[in-house]
Short mmCIF file of C-alpha atoms (C1' of nucleotides) in Angstrom, two decimals:
data_model
loop_
_atom_site.label_atom_id
_atom_site.label_comp_id
_atom_site.label_asym_id
_atom_site.label_seq_id
_atom_site.Cartn_x
_atom_site.Cartn_y
_atom_site.Cartn_z
CA MET B 584 -50.78 -2.97 27.29
CA LEU B 585 -49.88 -1.90 23.79
CA GLN B 586 -52.70 -0.85 21.56
CA HIS B 587 -53.44 0.26 18.04
CA GLY B 588 -53.20 3.95 18.78
CA TRP B 589 -53.51 5.10 15.21
CA ARG B 590 -56.62 3.05 14.57
CA GLN B 591 -58.45 4.13 17.67
CA LYS B 592 -57.99 7.81 17.15
CA SER B 593 -59.72 9.53 14.32
CA THR B 594 -57.15 12.35 14.20
CA HIS B 595 -53.42 12.48 14.91
CA GLY B 596 -51.89 14.32 17.81
CA LEU B 597 -50.81 16.91 15.30
CA SER B 598 -53.34 18.96 13.41
CA ARG B 599 -54.14 18.13 9.82
CA THR B 600 -53.25 21.65 8.81
CA VAL B 601 -49.79 21.25 10.27
CA HIS B 602 -49.40 17.99 8.45
CA ALA B 603 -50.35 19.56 5.16
CA GLN B 604 -47.84 22.35 5.68
CA ILE B 605 -45.09 19.96 6.69
CA PHE B 606 -45.46 17.65 3.78
CA SER B 607 -46.17 20.14 1.06
CA ARG B 608 -42.99 22.00 2.07
CA ARG B 609 -40.96 18.82 2.21
CA TRP B 610 -42.26 17.67 -1.19
CA ARG B 611 -41.52 21.02 -2.72
CA MET B 612 -37.97 20.87 -1.44
CA LEU B 613 -37.52 17.35 -2.72
CA ASN B 614 -39.11 18.21 -6.07
CA LEU B 615 -36.73 21.17 -6.46
CA PHE B 616 -33.85 18.90 -5.68
CA ALA B 617 -35.08 16.24 -8.06
CA GLU B 618 -35.27 18.56 -10.99
CA ASP B 619 -31.51 18.39 -11.43
CA GLU B 620 -31.49 14.63 -11.10
CA LYS B 621 -32.52 11.83 -13.34
CA PRO B 622 -36.15 10.66 -12.91
CA MET B 623 -36.51 8.66 -9.68
CA PRO B 624 -36.79 4.93 -10.49
CA LYS B 625 -39.40 2.82 -8.75
CA ALA B 626 -38.23 1.80 -5.35
CA SER B 627 -39.46 -1.74 -5.71
CA ASP B 628 -37.20 -2.19 -8.74
CA THR B 629 -33.91 -0.90 -7.48
CA GLY B 630 -34.10 -0.55 -3.74
CA THR B 631 -34.04 3.20 -3.54
CA PHE B 632 -36.10 5.51 -1.39
CA ASP B 633 -38.99 7.03 -3.32
CA PRO B 634 -40.08 10.28 -1.64
CA GLN B 635 -43.15 10.47 -3.90
CA ASP B 636 -44.63 7.26 -2.49
CA SER B 637 -47.93 8.16 -0.88
CA ARG B 638 -47.21 5.89 2.09
CA ASN B 639 -44.57 8.37 3.38
CA ALA B 640 -47.05 11.00 4.46
CA CYS B 641 -48.60 8.94 7.28
CA ILE B 642 -45.55 7.28 8.80
CA GLY B 643 -44.03 10.18 10.80
CA PRO B 644 -47.26 11.41 12.44
CA ALA B 645 -48.41 7.90 13.19
CA LEU B 646 -45.10 7.10 14.91
CA VAL B 647 -45.17 10.29 16.96
CA THR B 648 -48.75 9.74 18.02
CA TRP B 649 -48.02 6.15 18.96
CA PHE B 650 -44.99 7.17 20.98
CA LEU B 651 -46.89 9.84 22.92
CA GLY B 652 -49.40 7.15 23.97
CA HIS B 653 -47.14 4.17 24.50
CA GLN B 654 -43.73 5.40 25.67
CA ARG B 655 -42.18 3.77 28.69
CA PRO B 656 -41.77 6.07 31.65
CA LEU B 657 -38.00 6.50 31.91
CA PRO B 658 -36.15 8.70 34.39
CA TRP B 659 -34.49 10.94 31.76
CA ARG B 660 -37.83 11.48 30.00
CA ARG B 661 -39.14 13.69 32.81
CA HIS B 662 -37.19 16.83 31.99
CA TYR B 663 -34.81 15.77 29.19
CA ASP B 664 -31.98 17.42 31.12
CA PRO B 665 -28.95 17.42 28.81
CA TYR B 666 -26.65 15.83 31.37
CA ALA B 667 -29.17 13.08 32.09
CA VAL B 668 -29.77 12.47 28.38
CA TRP B 669 -26.01 12.26 27.77
CA ILE B 670 -25.45 9.74 30.56
CA SER B 671 -28.41 7.63 29.49
CA GLU B 672 -27.31 7.59 25.86
CA ILE B 673 -23.74 6.49 26.76
CA MET B 674 -25.13 3.74 28.95
CA LEU B 675 -27.54 2.64 26.26
CA GLN B 676 -24.81 2.07 23.67
CA GLN B 677 -25.11 -1.64 22.88
CA THR B 678 -26.88 -2.14 26.16
CA GLN B 679 -30.57 -2.94 26.78
CA MET B 680 -32.95 -0.56 28.52
CA SER B 681 -33.87 -2.94 31.34
CA LYS B 682 -30.19 -3.21 32.32
CA VAL B 683 -29.45 0.51 32.09
CA VAL B 684 -32.24 1.97 34.23
CA PRO B 685 -30.96 0.85 37.67
CA TYR B 686 -27.40 1.84 36.77
CA PHE B 687 -28.66 5.23 35.60
CA GLU B 688 -30.52 5.87 38.87
CA ARG B 689 -27.47 5.02 41.00
CA TRP B 690 -25.18 7.06 38.74
CA MET B 691 -27.33 10.22 38.91
CA LYS B 692 -27.52 9.99 42.68
CA ARG B 693 -23.79 9.61 42.99
CA PHE B 694 -22.70 11.92 40.14
CA PRO B 695 -25.54 14.45 39.75
CA ASN B 696 -23.80 16.74 37.25
CA VAL B 697 -20.95 17.13 34.79
CA GLN B 698 -18.64 18.57 37.47
CA ALA B 699 -19.10 15.49 39.68
CA VAL B 700 -17.96 13.24 36.83
CA ALA B 701 -15.04 15.47 35.94
CA GLU B 702 -13.75 15.50 39.54
CA ALA B 703 -14.47 11.88 40.47
CA PRO B 704 -11.60 9.34 40.59
CA LEU B 705 -11.65 6.97 37.66
CA ASP B 706 -11.92 4.06 40.07
CA ALA B 707 -15.17 5.44 41.55
CA LEU B 708 -16.65 5.84 38.08
CA LEU B 709 -15.58 2.33 37.09
CA GLN B 710 -17.16 0.87 40.23
CA ALA B 711 -20.47 2.55 39.42
CA TRP B 712 -20.20 1.04 35.93
CA GLU B 713 -19.22 -2.48 37.03
CA GLY B 714 -21.31 -5.05 35.20
CA LEU B 715 -22.44 -2.75 32.35
CA GLY B 716 -19.50 -3.67 30.10
CA TYR B 717 -17.62 -1.71 27.46
CA TYR B 718 -15.57 0.02 30.16
CA ARG B 719 -13.85 2.27 27.64
CA ARG B 720 -17.06 4.28 27.87
CA VAL B 721 -16.14 5.27 31.42
CA HIS B 722 -12.71 6.56 30.42
CA HIS B 723 -14.35 8.57 27.64
CA LEU B 724 -17.04 9.84 29.98
CA LYS B 725 -14.52 11.32 32.41
CA ALA B 726 -12.44 12.85 29.66
CA ALA B 727 -15.55 14.33 28.06
CA ALA B 728 -16.73 15.75 31.38
CA GLN B 729 -13.38 17.47 31.90
CA GLN B 730 -13.59 18.84 28.37
CA ILE B 731 -17.10 20.12 28.95
CA MET B 732 -15.94 21.91 32.13
CA ALA B 733 -12.97 23.45 30.37
CA GLN B 734 -14.50 24.39 27.05
CA HIS B 735 -18.26 24.70 27.63
CA GLY B 736 -18.61 26.06 31.14
CA GLY B 737 -19.94 22.76 32.49
CA LYS B 738 -22.91 22.67 30.11
CA LEU B 739 -23.37 20.18 27.29
CA PRO B 740 -22.93 21.87 23.89
CA PHE B 741 -26.22 21.96 21.95
CA ASP B 742 -25.09 21.43 18.33
CA GLU B 743 -24.24 18.10 16.77
CA ALA B 744 -20.74 19.18 15.61
CA SER B 745 -19.58 20.27 19.08
CA LEU B 746 -21.06 17.15 20.67
CA ARG B 747 -19.29 15.01 18.15
CA ARG B 748 -15.90 16.33 19.33
CA LEU B 749 -16.40 14.94 22.85
CA PRO B 750 -14.74 11.56 23.57
CA GLY B 751 -17.19 8.69 23.40
CA ILE B 752 -19.80 10.68 21.43
CA GLY B 753 -20.10 9.34 17.87
CA PRO B 754 -22.65 10.00 15.11
CA TYR B 755 -25.52 8.33 16.98
CA THR B 756 -25.04 9.86 20.39
CA ALA B 757 -24.39 13.33 18.98
CA ALA B 758 -27.69 13.15 17.10
CA ALA B 759 -29.50 11.68 20.09
CA VAL B 760 -28.39 14.40 22.53
CA ALA B 761 -28.89 17.15 20.01
CA SER B 762 -32.49 16.07 19.25
CA LEU B 763 -33.65 14.72 22.62
CA ALA B 764 -32.13 17.32 24.89
CA PHE B 765 -32.10 20.34 22.58
CA GLY B 766 -34.77 19.66 19.97
CA ARG B 767 -32.38 19.87 17.04
CA PRO B 768 -33.89 18.55 13.80
CA VAL B 769 -31.55 15.64 13.20
CA VAL B 770 -32.43 11.93 12.86
CA VAL B 771 -30.77 9.18 14.83
CA LEU B 772 -29.68 6.08 12.96
CA ASP B 773 -29.08 3.44 15.62
CA GLY B 774 -29.76 -0.28 15.28
CA ASN B 775 -33.48 0.27 15.90
CA ALA B 776 -33.80 3.01 13.29
CA GLN B 777 -31.91 0.88 10.80
CA ARG B 778 -34.18 -2.10 11.41
CA VAL B 779 -37.44 -0.14 11.41
CA SER B 780 -36.59 1.86 8.29
CA ALA B 781 -35.20 -1.18 6.45
CA ARG B 782 -38.50 -2.98 7.06
CA LEU B 783 -40.67 -0.02 6.11
CA LEU B 784 -38.79 0.21 2.82
CA ASP B 785 -38.31 -3.58 2.51
CA TRP B 786 -34.66 -2.70 2.01
CA PRO B 787 -32.88 -5.61 0.24
CA ALA B 788 -29.18 -4.75 0.83
CA PRO B 789 -27.12 -5.30 3.99
CA VAL B 790 -28.10 -2.34 6.23
CA LYS B 791 -24.63 -1.71 7.59
CA GLU B 792 -23.24 -0.78 4.16
CA ALA B 793 -22.62 2.91 3.67
CA ARG B 794 -24.94 2.94 0.65
CA SER B 795 -27.83 1.51 2.68
CA LEU B 796 -27.32 3.83 5.63
CA LYS B 797 -27.43 6.83 3.32
CA VAL B 798 -30.81 5.86 1.93
CA LEU B 799 -32.27 4.84 5.29
CA ARG B 800 -31.19 8.16 6.75
CA GLN B 801 -32.79 9.96 3.81
CA ALA B 802 -36.05 8.12 4.45
CA LEU B 803 -36.05 8.90 8.14
CA GLU B 804 -35.33 12.57 7.44
CA HIS B 805 -38.29 12.65 5.09
CA TRP B 806 -40.60 10.94 7.57
CA MET B 807 -39.69 13.11 10.54
CA PRO B 808 -42.40 15.70 11.19
CA SER B 809 -40.67 19.11 11.49
CA GLY B 810 -40.53 20.39 15.02
CA HIS B 811 -40.87 16.87 16.47
CA ALA B 812 -37.37 15.45 16.33
CA ARG B 813 -37.39 14.41 19.98
CA GLU B 814 -40.67 12.51 19.69
CA PHE B 815 -39.99 11.05 16.25
CA ASN B 816 -36.47 9.71 17.07
CA GLN B 817 -37.63 8.15 20.27
CA ALA B 818 -40.70 6.76 18.57
CA VAL B 819 -38.56 4.93 15.99
CA MET B 820 -36.31 3.49 18.71
CA GLU B 821 -39.17 2.66 21.07
CA LEU B 822 -40.95 0.89 18.21
CA GLY B 823 -37.79 -1.06 17.44
CA ALA B 824 -37.44 -2.08 21.09
CA LEU B 825 -41.06 -3.01 21.76
CA ILE B 826 -42.79 -3.83 18.46
CA CYS B 827 -40.43 -4.05 15.50
CA THR B 828 -38.02 -6.40 17.29
CA PRO B 829 -35.26 -8.38 15.54
CA ARG B 830 -37.01 -11.65 16.14
CA ASN B 831 -40.77 -12.25 16.33
CA PRO B 832 -41.87 -8.70 15.59
CA ARG B 833 -45.41 -7.86 16.71
CA CYS B 834 -46.71 -6.53 13.43
CA VAL B 835 -50.34 -6.78 14.53
CA GLN B 836 -49.64 -4.13 17.14
CA CYS B 837 -47.58 -1.90 14.91
CA PRO B 838 -48.88 1.65 14.31
CA VAL B 839 -47.29 1.83 10.85
CA CYS B 840 -47.72 -1.67 9.47
CA ALA B 841 -50.29 -0.36 7.00
CA TRP B 842 -47.47 1.44 5.23
CA CYS B 843 -44.74 -1.15 5.76
CA ARG B 844 -43.38 -2.64 2.54
CA ALA B 845 -41.82 -5.60 4.23
CA TYR B 846 -45.09 -6.42 5.89
CA ALA B 847 -46.92 -6.22 2.59
CA ALA B 848 -44.26 -8.35 0.94
CA LYS B 849 -44.16 -10.83 3.83
CA THR B 850 -40.39 -10.31 4.12
CA VAL B 851 -40.35 -8.87 7.67
CA ALA B 852 -38.48 -11.89 9.02
CA SER B 853 -35.67 -11.45 6.51
CA ARG B 854 -35.31 -7.69 7.10
CA PRO B 855 -32.99 -6.12 7.84
CA VAL B 856 -30.33 -8.00 5.93
CA MET B 857 -27.40 -8.43 8.29
CA SER B 858 -23.80 -9.22 7.33
CA GLY B 859 -22.08 -12.16 8.95
CA ARG B 860 -20.82 -12.06 12.51
CA PRO B 861 -17.27 -13.07 13.55
CA LEU B 862 -16.98 -16.63 14.74
CA THR B 863 -16.84 -17.31 18.47
CA GLU B 864 -13.86 -19.11 19.97
CA ALA B 865 -13.63 -21.33 23.05
CA VAL B 866 -10.81 -20.45 25.48
CA THR B 867 -9.60 -22.19 28.65
CA VAL B 868 -8.48 -19.77 31.34
CA ALA B 869 -6.71 -20.36 34.69
CA VAL B 870 -7.35 -17.90 37.52
CA GLY B 871 -5.28 -17.80 40.75
CA VAL B 872 -6.62 -16.72 44.14
CA LEU B 873 -3.25 -16.16 45.71
CA CYS B 874 -3.68 -16.23 49.47
CA ASP B 875 -1.45 -14.99 52.28
CA ASN B 876 -2.36 -14.28 55.90
CA GLY B 877 -6.07 -13.82 55.26
CA LYS B 878 -5.63 -11.61 52.23
CA VAL B 879 -5.77 -12.27 48.49
CA PHE B 880 -3.75 -10.70 45.69
CA ILE B 881 -5.44 -8.55 43.03
CA GLN B 882 -3.96 -6.49 40.22
CA LYS B 883 -5.12 -3.53 38.11
CA ARG B 884 -5.33 -3.93 34.36
CA PRO B 885 -3.66 -1.43 32.05
CA PRO B 886 -5.58 1.71 31.02
CA GLU B 887 -6.03 0.51 27.47
CA GLY B 888 -7.58 -2.56 25.89
CA LEU B 889 -9.83 -5.21 27.37
CA MET B 890 -11.35 -4.38 30.78
CA ALA B 891 -9.14 -1.30 30.95
CA GLY B 892 -8.56 -0.06 34.49
CA LEU B 893 -10.48 -2.85 36.21
CA TRP B 894 -9.02 -5.07 38.92
CA GLU B 895 -8.64 -8.85 38.50
CA PHE B 896 -7.11 -11.99 39.87
CA PRO B 897 -3.90 -12.94 38.09
CA GLY B 898 -3.98 -15.74 35.53
CA GLY B 899 -4.45 -16.22 31.82
CA LYS B 900 -5.16 -18.37 28.81
CA ALA B 901 -4.11 -22.00 28.65
CA GLN B 902 -1.96 -22.80 25.63
CA LYS B 903 -2.62 -25.82 23.46
CA GLY B 904 -2.03 -29.04 25.37
CA GLU B 905 -1.51 -27.18 28.65
CA THR B 906 -3.46 -28.13 31.81
CA PRO B 907 -5.23 -25.30 33.73
CA GLU B 908 -2.81 -25.86 36.62
CA GLY B 909 0.15 -25.66 34.28
CA ALA B 910 -1.20 -22.52 32.74
CA LEU B 911 -1.67 -20.91 36.12
CA ARG B 912 1.93 -21.63 37.21
CA ARG B 913 3.23 -20.27 33.92
CA GLU B 914 1.05 -17.14 34.01
CA LEU B 915 1.93 -16.32 37.60
CA ALA B 916 5.62 -16.73 36.78
CA GLU B 917 5.19 -14.42 33.79
CA GLU B 918 2.88 -11.83 35.31
CA LEU B 919 4.17 -11.68 38.90
CA GLY B 920 7.59 -13.35 38.76
CA VAL B 921 6.73 -15.88 41.45
CA THR B 922 6.36 -19.66 41.91
CA VAL B 923 3.31 -21.05 43.73
CA SER B 924 1.77 -24.19 45.17
CA ILE B 925 -1.83 -24.85 44.15
CA THR B 926 -3.76 -25.86 47.26
CA GLU B 927 -7.34 -26.23 46.04
CA LYS B 928 -9.57 -26.15 42.95
CA ILE B 929 -12.20 -23.60 43.87
CA THR B 930 -14.67 -23.79 40.93
CA GLU B 931 -15.16 -23.65 37.22
CA ILE B 932 -17.02 -20.76 35.59
CA ARG B 933 -18.34 -20.49 32.08
CA HIS B 934 -18.57 -16.95 30.80
CA ALA B 935 -18.93 -15.32 27.39
CA ILE B 936 -17.02 -12.15 26.56
CA THR B 937 -16.95 -10.43 23.16
CA ARG B 938 -16.32 -13.28 20.74
CA PHE B 939 -14.79 -15.64 23.28
CA ARG B 940 -16.45 -18.36 25.33
CA LEU B 941 -14.32 -18.59 28.43
CA HIS B 942 -14.04 -21.68 30.57
CA LEU B 943 -12.44 -20.44 33.78
CA HIS B 944 -10.68 -22.72 36.22
CA ALA B 945 -10.15 -21.00 39.59
CA PHE B 946 -7.53 -22.25 42.05
CA ARG B 947 -6.53 -21.29 45.55
CA CYS B 948 -2.75 -21.05 45.80
CA VAL B 949 0.12 -19.82 48.02
CA LEU B 950 3.58 -18.53 47.32
CA ASN B 951 6.16 -21.32 47.48
CA PRO B 952 8.67 -20.55 48.74
CA PRO B 953 6.74 -18.13 50.95
CA GLU B 954 9.26 -15.29 50.90
CA GLN B 955 9.03 -13.89 47.36
CA SER B 956 8.56 -10.35 46.18
CA ILE B 957 5.98 -9.78 43.45
CA ARG B 958 7.18 -7.86 40.39
CA LEU B 959 4.31 -6.80 38.14
CA ARG B 960 4.84 -7.26 34.41
CA VAL B 961 1.50 -6.33 32.81
CA ALA B 962 -0.62 -4.84 35.57
CA THR B 963 -0.10 -1.23 36.71
CA GLU B 964 -0.71 -1.92 40.36
CA GLY B 965 -1.05 -4.84 42.75
CA ARG B 966 -2.52 -5.20 46.28
CA TRP B 967 -3.12 -7.72 49.05
CA VAL B 968 -6.75 -7.29 50.13
CA PRO B 969 -9.08 -9.06 52.62
CA VAL B 970 -11.83 -10.92 50.77
CA ASP B 971 -14.54 -8.76 52.35
CA ALA B 972 -12.81 -5.62 51.06
CA LEU B 973 -13.06 -6.75 47.41
CA ASP B 974 -16.43 -5.01 47.12
CA GLY B 975 -14.57 -1.70 47.05
CA TYR B 976 -12.97 -2.46 43.68
CA ALA B 977 -14.33 -2.73 40.14
CA PHE B 978 -13.98 -6.27 38.70
CA PRO B 979 -15.00 -7.88 35.43
CA SER B 980 -18.18 -9.90 35.71
CA ALA B 981 -16.61 -13.35 35.82
CA ASN B 982 -14.19 -12.26 38.58
CA ARG B 983 -17.15 -10.86 40.56
CA ARG B 984 -18.87 -14.20 40.38
CA LEU B 985 -15.76 -15.83 41.80
CA ILE B 986 -15.58 -13.22 44.60
CA ARG B 987 -19.19 -13.87 45.60
CA LEU B 988 -18.29 -17.55 45.93
CA LEU B 989 -15.22 -16.75 48.06
CA GLN B 990 -17.29 -14.49 50.31
CA SER B 991 -20.08 -17.02 50.82
CA ALA B 992 -17.48 -19.73 51.57
CA GLY B 993 -15.87 -17.38 54.11
CA GLU B 994 -19.20 -16.78 55.85
CA GLU B 995 -19.89 -20.50 56.24
CA ARG B 996 -16.54 -20.90 57.90
CA ARG B 997 -17.47 -18.40 60.62
"C1'" DG U 363 -14.43 -1.71 5.91
"C1'" DA U 364 -13.46 -4.83 9.46
"C1'" DG U 365 -11.94 -5.79 14.49
"C1'" DT U 366 -12.07 -4.67 19.14
"C1'" DC U 367 -14.59 -3.93 23.19
"C1'" DG U 368 -18.91 -6.77 27.88
"C1'" DT U 369 -22.81 -8.59 29.43
"C1'" DG U 370 -26.86 -11.29 30.13
"C1'" DG U 371 -31.67 -12.20 28.56
"C1'" DA U 372 -34.25 -14.61 25.19
"C1'" DA U 373 -35.22 -18.30 22.05
"C1'" DT V 874 -26.40 -25.88 25.32
"C1'" DT V 875 -25.60 -22.68 21.79
"C1'" DT V 876 -26.60 -18.63 19.27
"C1'" DC V 877 -28.16 -14.09 18.71
"C1'" DC V 878 -27.56 -9.48 19.60
"C1'" DA V 879 -28.88 -4.60 22.23
"C1'" DA V 880 -30.37 3.43 21.97
"C1'" DG V 881 -22.09 2.38 19.11
"C1'" DA V 882 -17.34 4.42 19.28
"C1'" DC V 883 -12.85 4.04 17.92
"C1'" DT V 884 -8.90 2.39 15.26
#
DNA sequence: GAGTCGTGGAA
DNA sequence: TTTCCAAGACT
């Protein structure tokens, strides 16, 4: 149960003396800096961050205090082991907490350290990742692990710049690992931090613009109590995930709503200002379950691009005016160099991926004539596999749904 | 700066 | 049913 931590406690978790030191020092620094600049305009007029605003003093300590009392118990929050923090942050990229936790537990059991990732076959890593999406993260993870073994003696580097050089670690993840695992005084600026800070400032411009990000970062840096980067950064993100949500934020439970400009201006619902999203597109796809002697044919996708390195059933998009059956025949001729007979419509599956809404038509089919050799055109590898053995390969989510159907149909037959 | 790259829960 | 979008990185 979430509560009003800051209202119930008469003092913060940090002492008032510490607060006074923190903020007097920060203000002095900002004042010194400001002497060379033009006078700071009022934030409400121009949409700039005003470090002199009295509301700033309370925000950081209130967030940290709230986090210490309301944080969710997560596996990597026990010891903040750098390897565990790294893995969790990669998994959490564009992926919700509830989905990540079970994957994280399984991953840590199977790959307990950097060396295990560096030495594992890519297929094993992809299988552990199946269903999480953004599979390029796995390729980067393995490359980064090998780099850490070679250049850092198997230990994560502790400074932002070194972390940033590792594949798959960008500005956010470098700051997250540096602050959460190593206590470095850097702010994270993920989607949560952008939303929370944009609301606290009632920021009127699109948050993704470079100009906005610069100001939001400046505000967060000002709010962060020195020596508490780990707690502050997680507090901002935890608040964004639990309270300051994109839709229907729970302002009555928010520990900083007293100092929130959007709340005061009743503009919370229209903050942050988001730029337009790309339009979605409907696509019809034909998928072939090519059967021969109790086995089915699967192929491995190229190491770059969509679903890189995952296995799949052959098939592809239907062109305009083309039936799913026609598309399947054409695709199998193009991808495998064979002609087939379609023996059965298995199912239809609707599935969304990136900006496409897929309508998959799955067919059972056989080679006709039977004696043909498959020549792969796009895939890097092809195999004939018993349906029950498909669990040993990493498939995209829609393919996996089809496999479950095949397996349950096979069981009924027995 | 704008596209690409997954998935599924929530409204 | 459709739309939104989550602890981003890379090109």
